[in-house]
Amino acid sequence: MVTTHNLGFPRIGAKRELKFALETYWKGQSTRDELKATGKALRARHWEHQAKLDFAPVGDFAFYDQVLDMSFTLGNLPERVRGFHGDRLDNYFRVARGRSAHGAQEHSACCGGVAAGEMTKWFDTNYHYIVPEFDASTNFSLDPSRLIEQLAEARVLGVKARPVIIGPVTYLWLGKAKDDSDRLALLPRLLPVYAALLDYFTAQGVEWVQIDEPALVTELEPAWREAFVTAYDALSARRVRVLLATYFGPLKDNLQLACQLPVDGLHIDAVNARDEVALVAAQLPDSTVLSVGAINGRNIWKTDLNAALEWLEPLYRSLGDRLWIAPSCSLLHTPVDLDSEQKLDAEIKSWLAFALQKLDELSVLAGALNNGRASVADALEANAAAIENRRASPRVHNPAVKAAIARIDAALGKRASAYPLRAEKQAAILNLPPFPTTTIGSFPQTGEIRHARSQFKAGALDHTGYKAAMEREITRAVKEQEALGLDVLVHGEAERNDMVEYFGEQLDGYAFSQFGWVQSYGSRCVKPPILFGDISRPKAITVEWTQYAQSQTTRPMKGMLTGPVTILNWSFVRDDQPRSVSCYQLALAIREEVLDLEKAGVRVIQIDEAALREGLPLRKSHWNEYLQWAVESFRITANGVKDETQIHTHMCYSEFNDIIASIADMDADVITIETSRSDMELLDAFDHFNYPNEIGPGVYDIHSPNIPGEDHIVQLMKKAAERIPAERLWVNPDCGLKTRAWEEVIPALRNMVAAAKTLRQGA
Ligand code: GLN
Ligand code: ZN
């Protein structure tokens, strides 16, 4: 019999129960016991959903983050939280977010306030984890309580439990040594703790443990590869059986290494690395289980089950009981239940599978392998019909869009003249002072804005009423900016709920779920729009709002758009064509918007590419290919304008060292970036690379309620001027201001404008 299992289940809850329970607790409006009870109930429900599987994961549930859980299990707490006298869970939240619940703060006086742990992206997903902190003196000590407790719960419920932990090498790989010491040197101290944990599992009657080592799908230095050998040799004497799990891509040059490790089973990502299945099957020792991730754990599309069986059946014939099947990775990255969707178009819905539906698919595959396809004929037939319907649907395919894609050539993404000439023409029209000031686009999303939007959505406010409400907000934003004396104004983005969803909603080829939430970090979830078909723009999206805003002022009004790469990277994207093609389609659609804005007299247009860097592939050797089409997509969007039109772009980071040439290649006239928190240190990239165009390094940390002082801003800009010629510098905040309040924004921008004036005197 083939064994079915799952690497992890989304823990936030189908109705985001965990999110609400956490936030209520943090506000001090519920007790710790109530929060714990919600966690327990969610775990029980999620195991029930996985009851049909041969193994269900235990320990995949986390109140905040699975990596932080592992840090606590390994006793690796940052020094700054060690003296905490309160509850363990409260200390956990202190590391996660700098503070625990409202009422649990009584210890902040005796044990000191803390800085939150650093957060970073989990491989190439949009999930963020808390980075483990190390230094040369880090010691580990086992705290198995969380796992023991959850195993006990599972036992009571009769769950076929398999604990899941992050492996020792990946754990070190994910962390950071604060003193720049070699974190691999900690491995000998770490391994005994893992050994003791595995022995705990044995004592609990556990047969199999899942050890996640996704670092194996990345490019590893020899020392890291060596660490895998050391680690698994050391753990091989433990009695519990080990399933080593890899996911998020092919093993490539680590394939042989992975196959040789002394473990009892190896899980590979057969969605992203189908061609490695046969290689791995041939190389694994005869007694080792091969687990194939045959269902995409990261998207929302139905699996073509018949196609999967075409390769699974022969594999099963040769491996027999040694074959296990599962989703490719933890289902953490998918929404929970498609059945909750009441408003989704029925045809599009028939093409989709969320976590629960993916587990059903797994059962069908297992049924077909164990008892023949005939035993699940109905399910296979329904699946085939849905796959065929999607493949052939006129809603997916738009010949005009495909024809436009075929016509793309290098000229499309090229400005008429080079930057120096454009800059002259733009200066003549815009007539801006040195150190021009601007903002990144959004102004505070006030209660009135949110109220008008929800009334409009609910039908209580008609279109005219809604438009009037938004225009009032735009007028207010324009007046405030004029009063502040900003040079290039924005309309404030009042009408936008979200910078990607807003554009998706007005493009053909997009669908939206009601409950398609995925965890981004902690209690934060995102609901990515679904890009299912060829993309086109039925009509202008932002032109009216921008024109209205321009009519309120004689200063230049910047048109604000989200760029194609960012729209792509923050969506669930169709899997029936390369991502590059979907990106080019978005590029052509947003290009039309750019040209319409230009036609309407807008002289400055900003195209945000907040997520360009996020899309970088896991392996550096694949970066070039991505950067090539991502940059070309931006160029197609932006570069059809006249020399006189000034193109801005914005990115929410400034780690440009390794991609600066590509950023320059985008050829935007002005780029605004996030730099204030790093004290301009991130401008290092510009030391060795002569960035040719204009730059606005952020001088106002919009993530903090603090108001930057004028002197501070002047200092920051002077630092920037050491690296970038002053005549090419702009003065602006790090990012949009929508999460801030007007009371904070006004004094901050007042200081910013004052700083620019001071700088001009020195210029
Ligand atoms: N224009 C957007 C805003 O100001 C940019 C947001 C972002 O970069 N994340 O909100
Ligand atoms: Zn930003």
CSV table of C-alpha atoms and ligand atoms in Angstrom, one decimal, residues 440-442 493 499 560 570 606 608 610 650-652 735-738, ligand 1:
chain,number,residue,atom,x,y,z
A,440,ILE,CA,5.6,57.7,-2.0
A,441,GLY,CA,1.9,57.8,-2.8
A,442,SER,CA,-0.5,56.9,0.0
A,493,GLU,CA,-4.6,56.6,-2.9
A,499,MET,CA,-2.0,48.3,-4.1
A,560,MET,CA,0.5,56.3,-9.1
A,570,TRP,CA,1.7,39.2,-4.8
A,606,GLN,CA,5.4,56.4,-10.5
A,608,ASP,CA,5.8,50.8,-7.8
A,610,ALA,CA,7.8,46.9,-4.1
A,650,HIS,CA,9.6,52.8,-5.8
A,651,MET,CA,11.0,49.8,-3.9
A,652,CYS,CA,10.5,49.1,-0.2
A,735,CYS,CA,7.4,54.3,1.8
A,736,GLY,CA,3.7,55.2,1.7
A,737,LEU,CA,2.0,56.8,4.7
A,738,LYS,CA,-1.3,54.9,4.7
B,1,GLN,N1,2.4,53.8,-3.6
B,1,GLN,C1,2.3,52.8,-2.5
B,1,GLN,C2,2.0,53.6,-1.2
B,1,GLN,O1,2.4,54.7,-1.1
B,1,GLN,C3,3.6,52.1,-2.3
B,1,GLN,C4,3.5,51.1,-1.2
B,1,GLN,C5,4.6,50.1,-1.1
B,1,GLN,O2,5.6,50.3,-1.7
B,1,GLN,N2,4.4,49.0,-0.4
B,1,GLN,O3,1.3,53.1,-0.3
